[in-house]
CSV table of C-alpha atoms and ligand atoms in Angstrom, one decimal:
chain,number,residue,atom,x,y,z
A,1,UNK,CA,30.0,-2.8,-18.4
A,2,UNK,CA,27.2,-5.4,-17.5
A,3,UNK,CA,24.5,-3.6,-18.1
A,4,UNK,CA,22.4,-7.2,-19.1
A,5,UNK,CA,23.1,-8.9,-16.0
A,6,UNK,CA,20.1,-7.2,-14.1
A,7,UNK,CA,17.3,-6.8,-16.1
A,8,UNK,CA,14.0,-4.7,-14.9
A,9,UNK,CA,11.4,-6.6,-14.0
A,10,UNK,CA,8.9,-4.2,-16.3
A,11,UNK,CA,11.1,-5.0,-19.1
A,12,UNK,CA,10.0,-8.7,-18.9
A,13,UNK,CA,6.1,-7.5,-19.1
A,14,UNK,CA,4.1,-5.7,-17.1
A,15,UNK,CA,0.8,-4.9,-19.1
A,16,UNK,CA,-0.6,-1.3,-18.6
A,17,UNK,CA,-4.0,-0.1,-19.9
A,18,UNK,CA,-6.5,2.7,-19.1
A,19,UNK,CA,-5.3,6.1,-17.7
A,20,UNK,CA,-8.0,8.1,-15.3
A,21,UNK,CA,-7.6,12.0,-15.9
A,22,UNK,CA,-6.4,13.3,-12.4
A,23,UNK,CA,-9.4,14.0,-10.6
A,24,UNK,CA,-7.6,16.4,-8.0
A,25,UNK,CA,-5.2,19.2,-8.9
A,26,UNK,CA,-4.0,20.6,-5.3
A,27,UNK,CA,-4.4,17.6,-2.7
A,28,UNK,CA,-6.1,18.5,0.2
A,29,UNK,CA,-8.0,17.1,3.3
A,30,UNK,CA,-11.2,14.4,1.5
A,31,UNK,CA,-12.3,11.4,0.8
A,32,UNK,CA,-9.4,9.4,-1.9
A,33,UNK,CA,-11.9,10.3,-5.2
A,34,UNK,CA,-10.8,6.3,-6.7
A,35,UNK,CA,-10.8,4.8,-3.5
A,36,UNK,CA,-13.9,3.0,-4.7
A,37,UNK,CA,-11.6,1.3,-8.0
A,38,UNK,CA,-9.3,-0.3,-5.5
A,39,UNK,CA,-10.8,-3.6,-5.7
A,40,UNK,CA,-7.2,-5.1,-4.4
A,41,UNK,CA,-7.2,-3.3,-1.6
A,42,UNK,CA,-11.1,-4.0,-0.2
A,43,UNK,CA,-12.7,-6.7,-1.9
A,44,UNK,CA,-14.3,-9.6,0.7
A,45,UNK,CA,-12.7,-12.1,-2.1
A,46,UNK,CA,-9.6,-11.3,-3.9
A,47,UNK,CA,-8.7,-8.3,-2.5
A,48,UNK,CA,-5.8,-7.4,0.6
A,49,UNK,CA,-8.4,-6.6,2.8
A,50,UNK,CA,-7.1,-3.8,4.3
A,51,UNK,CA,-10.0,-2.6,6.3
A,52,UNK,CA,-9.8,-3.8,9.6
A,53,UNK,CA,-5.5,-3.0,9.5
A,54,UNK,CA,-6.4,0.8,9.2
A,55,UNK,CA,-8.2,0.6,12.1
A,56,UNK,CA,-5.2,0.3,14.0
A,57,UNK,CA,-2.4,1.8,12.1
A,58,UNK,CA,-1.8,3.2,8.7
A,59,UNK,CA,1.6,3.1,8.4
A,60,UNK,CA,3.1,5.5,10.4
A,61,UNK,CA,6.7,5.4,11.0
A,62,UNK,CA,7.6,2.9,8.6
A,63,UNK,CA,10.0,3.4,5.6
A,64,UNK,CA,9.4,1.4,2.3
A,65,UNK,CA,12.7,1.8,0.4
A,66,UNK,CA,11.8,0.6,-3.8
A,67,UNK,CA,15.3,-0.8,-5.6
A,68,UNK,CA,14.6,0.2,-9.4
A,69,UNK,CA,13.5,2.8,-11.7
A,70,UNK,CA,13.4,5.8,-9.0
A,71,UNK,CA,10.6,7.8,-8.5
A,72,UNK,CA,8.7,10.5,-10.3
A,73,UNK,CA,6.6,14.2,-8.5
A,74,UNK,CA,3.1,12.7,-8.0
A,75,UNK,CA,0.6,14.6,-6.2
A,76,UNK,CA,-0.5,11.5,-4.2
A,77,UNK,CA,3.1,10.7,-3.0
A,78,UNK,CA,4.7,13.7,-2.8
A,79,UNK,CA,4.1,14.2,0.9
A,80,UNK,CA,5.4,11.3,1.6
A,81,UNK,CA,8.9,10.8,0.1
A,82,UNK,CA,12.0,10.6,1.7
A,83,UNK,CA,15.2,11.7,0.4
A,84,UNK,CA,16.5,9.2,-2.1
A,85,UNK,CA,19.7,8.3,-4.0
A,86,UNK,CA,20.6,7.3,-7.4
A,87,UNK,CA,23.0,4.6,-7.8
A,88,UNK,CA,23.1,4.6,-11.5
A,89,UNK,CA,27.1,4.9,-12.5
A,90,UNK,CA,27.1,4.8,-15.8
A,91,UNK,CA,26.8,8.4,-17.6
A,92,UNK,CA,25.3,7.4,-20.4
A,93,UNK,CA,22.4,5.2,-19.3
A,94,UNK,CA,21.6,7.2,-16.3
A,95,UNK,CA,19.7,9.8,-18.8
A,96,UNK,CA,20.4,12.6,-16.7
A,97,UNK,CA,24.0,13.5,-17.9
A,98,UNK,CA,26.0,12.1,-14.6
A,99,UNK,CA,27.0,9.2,-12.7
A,100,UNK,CA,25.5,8.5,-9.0
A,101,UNK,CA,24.2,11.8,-7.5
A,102,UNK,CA,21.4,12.4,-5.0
A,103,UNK,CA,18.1,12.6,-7.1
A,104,UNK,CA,16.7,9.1,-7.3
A,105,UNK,CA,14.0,11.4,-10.3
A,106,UNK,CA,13.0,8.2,-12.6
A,107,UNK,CA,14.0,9.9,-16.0
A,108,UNK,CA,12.1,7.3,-18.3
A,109,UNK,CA,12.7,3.9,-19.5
A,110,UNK,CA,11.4,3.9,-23.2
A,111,UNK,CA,13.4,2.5,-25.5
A,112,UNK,CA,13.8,3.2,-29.6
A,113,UNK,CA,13.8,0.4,-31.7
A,114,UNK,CA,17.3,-1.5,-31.6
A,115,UNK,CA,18.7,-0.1,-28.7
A,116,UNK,CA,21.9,-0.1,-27.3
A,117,UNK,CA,21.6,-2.9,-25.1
A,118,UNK,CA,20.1,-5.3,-27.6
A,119,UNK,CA,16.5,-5.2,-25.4
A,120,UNK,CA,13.1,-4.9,-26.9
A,121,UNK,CA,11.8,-1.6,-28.4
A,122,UNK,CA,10.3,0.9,-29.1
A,123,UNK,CA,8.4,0.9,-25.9
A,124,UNK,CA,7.1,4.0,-23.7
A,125,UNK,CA,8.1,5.0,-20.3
A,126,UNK,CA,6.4,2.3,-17.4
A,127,UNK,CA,6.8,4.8,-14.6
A,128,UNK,CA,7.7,1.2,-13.1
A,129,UNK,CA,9.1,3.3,-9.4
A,130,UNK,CA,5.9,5.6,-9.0
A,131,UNK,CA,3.6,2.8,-9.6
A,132,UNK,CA,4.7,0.8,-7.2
A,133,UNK,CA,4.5,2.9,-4.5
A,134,UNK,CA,2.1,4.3,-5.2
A,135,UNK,CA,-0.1,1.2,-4.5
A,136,UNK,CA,2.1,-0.1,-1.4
A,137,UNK,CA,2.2,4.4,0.6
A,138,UNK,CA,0.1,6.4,-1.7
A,139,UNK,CA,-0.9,9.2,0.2
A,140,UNK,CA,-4.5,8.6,2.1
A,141,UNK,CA,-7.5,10.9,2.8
A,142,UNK,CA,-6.2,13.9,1.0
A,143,UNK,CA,-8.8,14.4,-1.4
A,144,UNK,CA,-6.6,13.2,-4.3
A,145,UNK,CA,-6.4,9.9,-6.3
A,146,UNK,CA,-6.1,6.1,-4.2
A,147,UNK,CA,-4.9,5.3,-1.0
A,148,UNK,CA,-1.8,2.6,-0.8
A,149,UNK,CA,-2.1,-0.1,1.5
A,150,UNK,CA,0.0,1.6,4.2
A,151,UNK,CA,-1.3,5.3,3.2
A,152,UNK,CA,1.1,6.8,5.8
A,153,UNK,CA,4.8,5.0,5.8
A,154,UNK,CA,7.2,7.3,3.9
A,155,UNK,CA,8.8,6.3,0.6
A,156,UNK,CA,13.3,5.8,-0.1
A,157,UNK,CA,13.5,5.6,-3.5
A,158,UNK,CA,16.5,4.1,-5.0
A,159,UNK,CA,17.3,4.4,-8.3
A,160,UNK,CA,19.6,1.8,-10.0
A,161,UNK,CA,17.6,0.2,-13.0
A,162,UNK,CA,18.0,2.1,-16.3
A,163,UNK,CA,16.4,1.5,-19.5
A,164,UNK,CA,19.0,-0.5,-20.5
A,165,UNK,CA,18.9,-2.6,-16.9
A,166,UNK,CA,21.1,-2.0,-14.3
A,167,UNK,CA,24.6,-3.9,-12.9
A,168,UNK,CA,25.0,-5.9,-10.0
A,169,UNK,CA,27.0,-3.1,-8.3
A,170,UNK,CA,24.5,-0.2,-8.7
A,171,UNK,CA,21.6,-2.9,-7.6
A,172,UNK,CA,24.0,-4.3,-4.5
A,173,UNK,CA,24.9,-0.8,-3.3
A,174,UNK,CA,21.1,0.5,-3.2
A,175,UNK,CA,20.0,-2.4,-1.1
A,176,UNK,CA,23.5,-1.8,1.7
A,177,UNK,CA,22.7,2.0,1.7
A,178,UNK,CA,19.1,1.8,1.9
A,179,UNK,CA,18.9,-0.2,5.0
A,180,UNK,CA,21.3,1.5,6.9
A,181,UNK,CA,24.7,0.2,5.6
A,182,UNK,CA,27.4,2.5,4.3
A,183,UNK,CA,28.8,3.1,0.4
A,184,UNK,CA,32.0,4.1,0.0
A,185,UNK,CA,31.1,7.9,-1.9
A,186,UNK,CA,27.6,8.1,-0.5
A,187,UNK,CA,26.3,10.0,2.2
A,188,UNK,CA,25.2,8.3,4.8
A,189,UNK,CA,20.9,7.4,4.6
A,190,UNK,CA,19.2,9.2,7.4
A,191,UNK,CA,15.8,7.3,6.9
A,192,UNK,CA,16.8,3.5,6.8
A,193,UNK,CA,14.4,1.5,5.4
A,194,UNK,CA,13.0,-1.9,7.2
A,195,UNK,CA,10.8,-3.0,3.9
A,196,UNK,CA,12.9,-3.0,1.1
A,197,UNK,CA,10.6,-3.6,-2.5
A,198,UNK,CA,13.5,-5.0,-5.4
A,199,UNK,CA,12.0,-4.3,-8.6
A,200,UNK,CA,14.8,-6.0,-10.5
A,201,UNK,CA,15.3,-9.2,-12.4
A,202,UNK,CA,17.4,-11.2,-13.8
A,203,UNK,CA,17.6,-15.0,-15.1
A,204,UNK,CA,20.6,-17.0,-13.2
A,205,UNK,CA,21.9,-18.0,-9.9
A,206,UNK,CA,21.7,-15.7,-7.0
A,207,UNK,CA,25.1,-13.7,-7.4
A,208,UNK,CA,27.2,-13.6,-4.4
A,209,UNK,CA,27.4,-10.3,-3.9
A,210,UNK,CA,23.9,-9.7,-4.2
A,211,UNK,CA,23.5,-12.9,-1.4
A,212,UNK,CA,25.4,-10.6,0.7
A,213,UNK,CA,24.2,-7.9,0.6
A,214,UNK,CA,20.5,-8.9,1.1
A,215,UNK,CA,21.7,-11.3,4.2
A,216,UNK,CA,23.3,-7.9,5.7
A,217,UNK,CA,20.1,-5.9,5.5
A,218,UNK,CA,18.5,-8.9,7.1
A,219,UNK,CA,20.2,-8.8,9.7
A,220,UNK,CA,20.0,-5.1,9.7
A,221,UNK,CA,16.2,-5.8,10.6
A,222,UNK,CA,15.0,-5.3,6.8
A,223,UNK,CA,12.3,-7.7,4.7
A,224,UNK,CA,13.5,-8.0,1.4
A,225,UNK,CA,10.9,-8.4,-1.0
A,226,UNK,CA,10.2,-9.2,-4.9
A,227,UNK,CA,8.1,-10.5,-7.7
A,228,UNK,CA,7.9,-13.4,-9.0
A,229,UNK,CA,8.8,-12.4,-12.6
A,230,UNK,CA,5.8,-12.3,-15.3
A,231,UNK,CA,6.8,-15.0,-17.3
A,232,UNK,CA,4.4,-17.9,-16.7
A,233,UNK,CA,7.4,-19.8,-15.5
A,234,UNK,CA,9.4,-21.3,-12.8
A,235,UNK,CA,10.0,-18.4,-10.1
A,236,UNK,CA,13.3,-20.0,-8.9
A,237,UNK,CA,14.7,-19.3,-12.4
A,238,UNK,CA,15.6,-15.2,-12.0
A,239,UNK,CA,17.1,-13.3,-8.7
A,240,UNK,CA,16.5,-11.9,-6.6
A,241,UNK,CA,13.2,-14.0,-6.2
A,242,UNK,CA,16.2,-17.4,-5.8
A,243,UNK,CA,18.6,-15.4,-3.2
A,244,UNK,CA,17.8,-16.9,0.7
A,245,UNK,CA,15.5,-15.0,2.6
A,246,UNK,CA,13.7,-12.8,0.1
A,247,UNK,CA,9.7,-12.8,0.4
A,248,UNK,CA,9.0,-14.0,-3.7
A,249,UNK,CA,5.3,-13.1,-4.4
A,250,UNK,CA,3.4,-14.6,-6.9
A,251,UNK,CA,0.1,-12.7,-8.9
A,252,UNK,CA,-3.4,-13.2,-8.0
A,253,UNK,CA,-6.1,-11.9,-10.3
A,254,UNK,CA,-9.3,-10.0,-10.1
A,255,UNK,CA,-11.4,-13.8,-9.3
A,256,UNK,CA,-8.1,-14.9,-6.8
A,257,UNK,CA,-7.0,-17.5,-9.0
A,258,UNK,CA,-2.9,-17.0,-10.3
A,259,UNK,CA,-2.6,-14.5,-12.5
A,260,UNK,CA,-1.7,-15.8,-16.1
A,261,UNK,CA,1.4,-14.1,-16.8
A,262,UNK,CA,2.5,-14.7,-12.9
A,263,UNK,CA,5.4,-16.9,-12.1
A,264,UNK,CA,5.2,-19.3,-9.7
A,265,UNK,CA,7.4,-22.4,-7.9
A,266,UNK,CA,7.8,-23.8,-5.1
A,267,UNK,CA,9.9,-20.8,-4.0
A,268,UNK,CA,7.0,-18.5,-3.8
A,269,UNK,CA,6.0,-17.3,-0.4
A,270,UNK,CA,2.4,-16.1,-0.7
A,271,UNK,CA,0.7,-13.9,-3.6
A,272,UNK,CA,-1.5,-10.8,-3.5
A,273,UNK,CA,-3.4,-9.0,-5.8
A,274,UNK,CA,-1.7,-8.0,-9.4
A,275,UNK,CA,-4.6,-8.0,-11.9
A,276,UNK,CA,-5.4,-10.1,-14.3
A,277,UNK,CA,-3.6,-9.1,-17.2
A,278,UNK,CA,-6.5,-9.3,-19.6
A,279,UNK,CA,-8.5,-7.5,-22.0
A,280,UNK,CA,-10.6,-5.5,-19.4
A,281,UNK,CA,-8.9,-2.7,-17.6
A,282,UNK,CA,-11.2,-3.0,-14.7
A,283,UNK,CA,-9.5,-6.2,-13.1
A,284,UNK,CA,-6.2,-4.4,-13.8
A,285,UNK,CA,-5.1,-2.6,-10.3
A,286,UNK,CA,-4.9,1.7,-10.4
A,287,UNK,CA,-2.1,3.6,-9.1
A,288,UNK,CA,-0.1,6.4,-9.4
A,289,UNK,CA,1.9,7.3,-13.0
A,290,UNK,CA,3.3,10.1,-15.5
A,291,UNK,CA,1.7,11.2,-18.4
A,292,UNK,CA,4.8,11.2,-20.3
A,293,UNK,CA,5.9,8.4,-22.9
A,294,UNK,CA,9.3,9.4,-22.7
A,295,UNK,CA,10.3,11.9,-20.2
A,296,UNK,CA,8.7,12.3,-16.8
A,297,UNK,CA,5.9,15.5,-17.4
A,298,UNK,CA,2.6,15.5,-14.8
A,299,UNK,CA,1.1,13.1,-12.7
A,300,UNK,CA,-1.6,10.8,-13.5
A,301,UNK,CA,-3.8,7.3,-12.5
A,302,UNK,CA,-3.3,4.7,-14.3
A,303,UNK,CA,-4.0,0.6,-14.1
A,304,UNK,CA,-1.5,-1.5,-14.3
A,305,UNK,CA,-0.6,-5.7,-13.4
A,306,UNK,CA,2.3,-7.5,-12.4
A,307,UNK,CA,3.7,-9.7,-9.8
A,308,UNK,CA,5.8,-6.2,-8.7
A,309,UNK,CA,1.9,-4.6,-8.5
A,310,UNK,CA,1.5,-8.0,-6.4
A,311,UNK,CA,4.9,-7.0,-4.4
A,312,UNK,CA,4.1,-3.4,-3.4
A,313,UNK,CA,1.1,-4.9,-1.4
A,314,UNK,CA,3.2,-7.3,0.5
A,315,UNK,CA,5.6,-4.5,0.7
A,316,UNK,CA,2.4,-2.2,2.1
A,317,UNK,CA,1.5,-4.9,4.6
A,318,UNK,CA,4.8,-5.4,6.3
A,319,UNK,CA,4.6,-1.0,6.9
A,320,UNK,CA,1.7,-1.6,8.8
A,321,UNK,CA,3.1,-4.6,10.5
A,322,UNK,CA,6.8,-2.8,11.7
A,323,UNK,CA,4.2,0.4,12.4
A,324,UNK,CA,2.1,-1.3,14.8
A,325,UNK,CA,4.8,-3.5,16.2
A,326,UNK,CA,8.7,-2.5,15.5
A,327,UNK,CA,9.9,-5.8,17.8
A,328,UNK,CA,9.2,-7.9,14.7
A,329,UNK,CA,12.5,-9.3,13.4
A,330,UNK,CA,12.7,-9.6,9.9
A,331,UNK,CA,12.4,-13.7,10.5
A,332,UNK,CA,9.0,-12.6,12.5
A,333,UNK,CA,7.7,-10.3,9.6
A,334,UNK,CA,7.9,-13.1,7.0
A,335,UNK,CA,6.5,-15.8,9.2
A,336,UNK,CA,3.6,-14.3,9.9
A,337,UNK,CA,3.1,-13.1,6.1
A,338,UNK,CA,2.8,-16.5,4.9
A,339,UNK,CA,1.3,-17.8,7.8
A,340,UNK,CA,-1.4,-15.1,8.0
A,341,UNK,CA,-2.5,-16.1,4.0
A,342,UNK,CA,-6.3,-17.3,3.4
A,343,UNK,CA,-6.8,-20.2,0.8
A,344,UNK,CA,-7.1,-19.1,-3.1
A,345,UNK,CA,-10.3,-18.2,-3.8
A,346,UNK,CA,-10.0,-20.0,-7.0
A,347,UNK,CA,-7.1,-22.8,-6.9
A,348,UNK,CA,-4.3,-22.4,-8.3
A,349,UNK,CA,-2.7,-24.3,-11.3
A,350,UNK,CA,0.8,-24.1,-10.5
A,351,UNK,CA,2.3,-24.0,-6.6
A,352,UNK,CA,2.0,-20.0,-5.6
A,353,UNK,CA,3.0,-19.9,-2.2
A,354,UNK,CA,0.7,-20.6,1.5
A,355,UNK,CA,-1.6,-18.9,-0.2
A,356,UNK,CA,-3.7,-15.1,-0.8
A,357,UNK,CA,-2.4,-12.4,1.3
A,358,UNK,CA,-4.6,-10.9,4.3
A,359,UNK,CA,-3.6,-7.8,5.4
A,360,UNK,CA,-5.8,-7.4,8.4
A,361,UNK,CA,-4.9,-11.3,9.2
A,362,UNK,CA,-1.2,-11.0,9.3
A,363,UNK,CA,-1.6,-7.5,11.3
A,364,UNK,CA,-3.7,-9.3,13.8
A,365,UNK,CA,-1.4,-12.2,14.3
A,366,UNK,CA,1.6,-9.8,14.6
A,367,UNK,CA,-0.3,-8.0,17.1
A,368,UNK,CA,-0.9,-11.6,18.9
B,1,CA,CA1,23.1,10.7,-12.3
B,2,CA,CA1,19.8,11.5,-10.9
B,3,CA,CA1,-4.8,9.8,-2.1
């Protein structure tokens, strides 16, 4: 068992605050009701922009595949998920009394105090999946909670982090079958994904396998894509942000300086909008979540930060990119990323990447 080797990248601190009480309770046609919250996405400063990019596509056609927790029935994503898989072997961490089966359902990540695996607790359930996508495809225009930054690409989730972590098999296999490769066991994926979000982490060396299998779905035509860990530290320490050819994105915060829990290094490609990870909830970034502190129970909003939070709208950004233009090889897609990045509003301390991501910017240059 090596349950330690891949650690979540929640476990090593995402900060959550405020919930919002769901404002919709059957999603219809309407205005997103918190739209106007989602500084990251349409503030002039140190938001995404998205504004001008959903002029000419919102997503369509694109498939967002999330390595980590799995995923969790939200009324503002629902719509929009794809059948899934869950990679976790072992039948004890798994949490839902079986080895690998084909509901990727996050089944919680708290943790007691002294836990099996000799990781932090007690701690409740961080939903870590569902709020992720939530900010990179949550459902747009249907009356209901936000909009994600490509409100129309469909979501693969892929479950392989427990609460206890996950192994390097169970993380390796979910990035081969989710970009169109094949598992010995597994039914073949019918949706493969081009954008591939890895919401894992773990201090070392890239491992070999791992190398592998991310230069595979490369050259399958997928963007790999991560956070930059929120440590305050050097990014190059934990993979997959140190395996070649993954997109590492560092946190901005709610003035677009670094965010201070955000990682950073000269391996970090760019950064987007993660919150600030301070005492006011309004410059933390709202997205989609469960009510439950243990067990997955009803859908609600809540506002979280992290350098995955950052990820998702990379993640969301390269939807819209492969929507509006499929010829972009996964080379292309990262190019234009970093290259499509406006200078830090406020500088930053510590090297985080070209610099803060433009959404509208890199959709126009791929469109060039
Ligand atoms: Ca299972
Ligand atoms: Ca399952
Ligand atoms: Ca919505």
């Amino acid at each position: 068992m090596n349950f330690s080797k891949v650690r979540s990248l929640a476990s090593l601190g995402v900060a959550i605050t405020a919930s919002f009480a769901s404002l919709a309770s059957a999603a219809q046609e309407g205005p997103d009701p918190l739209a106007g919250e989602q500084w990251n996405l349409h503030d002039a400063v140190a938001g995404a922009r998205v504004g001008d990019a959903w002029k000419v596509t919102r997503g369509e056609g694109s498939v967002i595949a999330i390595i980590g927790s799995g995923i969790t029935s939200h009324e503002d994503l629902d719509a929009h998920v794809l059948p899934g898989y869950d990679f976790i072997s072992d039948h004890f961490f798994s949490r839902d009394g079986d080895g690998r089966d084909d509901d990727a359902q996050d089944e919680g990540d708290w943790r007691e105090g002294g836990s099996e695996c000799g990781l932090p607790g007690p701690r409740s359930s961080t939903w870590d999946g569902t709020h992720v996508a939530g900010i990179a495809m949550a459902v747009g225009d249907n009356g209901a909670g936000i909009a994600g930054v490509a409100p129309r690409a469909k979501l693969l989730p892929v479950r392989s982090m427990s609460y206890c972590g996950g192994t390097l098999q169970d993380v390796v296999d979910g990035i081969t079958w989710a970009t169109g490769g094949q598992v010995p066991g597994v039914p073949d994926n019918r949706n493969p994904a081009r954008i591939v979000q890895m919401q894992t982490g773990a201090y070392g060396p890239c491992p070999v396998p791992m190398a592998e299998a991310i230069d595979e779905a490369r050259r399958r035509g997928a963007v790999i894509i991560t956070g930059a860990a929120n440590d305050a530290d050097d990014a190059a320490l934990a993979n997959p942000a140190n395996c070649p050819g993954v997109i590492v994105v560092a946190a901005s915060d709610r003035r677009g300086g670094l965010a201070r829990y955000s990682s950073y290094g000269p391996i970090v490609s760019l950064s987007a909008p993660g919150g600030s990870g301070d005492a006011d909830a309004r410059n933390y970034i709202v997205t989609t979540y469960d009510e439950g502190r243990t067990v997955p129970t009803r859908g609600i909003y809540q506002v979280v930060s992290g350098t995955g939070v950052a990820a998702a709208h990379v993640s969301g950004t390269a939807a819209l990119m492969l929507s509006a233009k499929p010829s972009l090889s996964s080379d292309d897609v990262t190019r234009l990323l970093v290259s499509s990045t406006r200078t830090m509003p406020v500088a930053c301390r510590r090297p985080c990447g070209s610099g803060l991501l433009d959404t509208s910017a890199a959709l126009t240059r791929a469109l060039e």
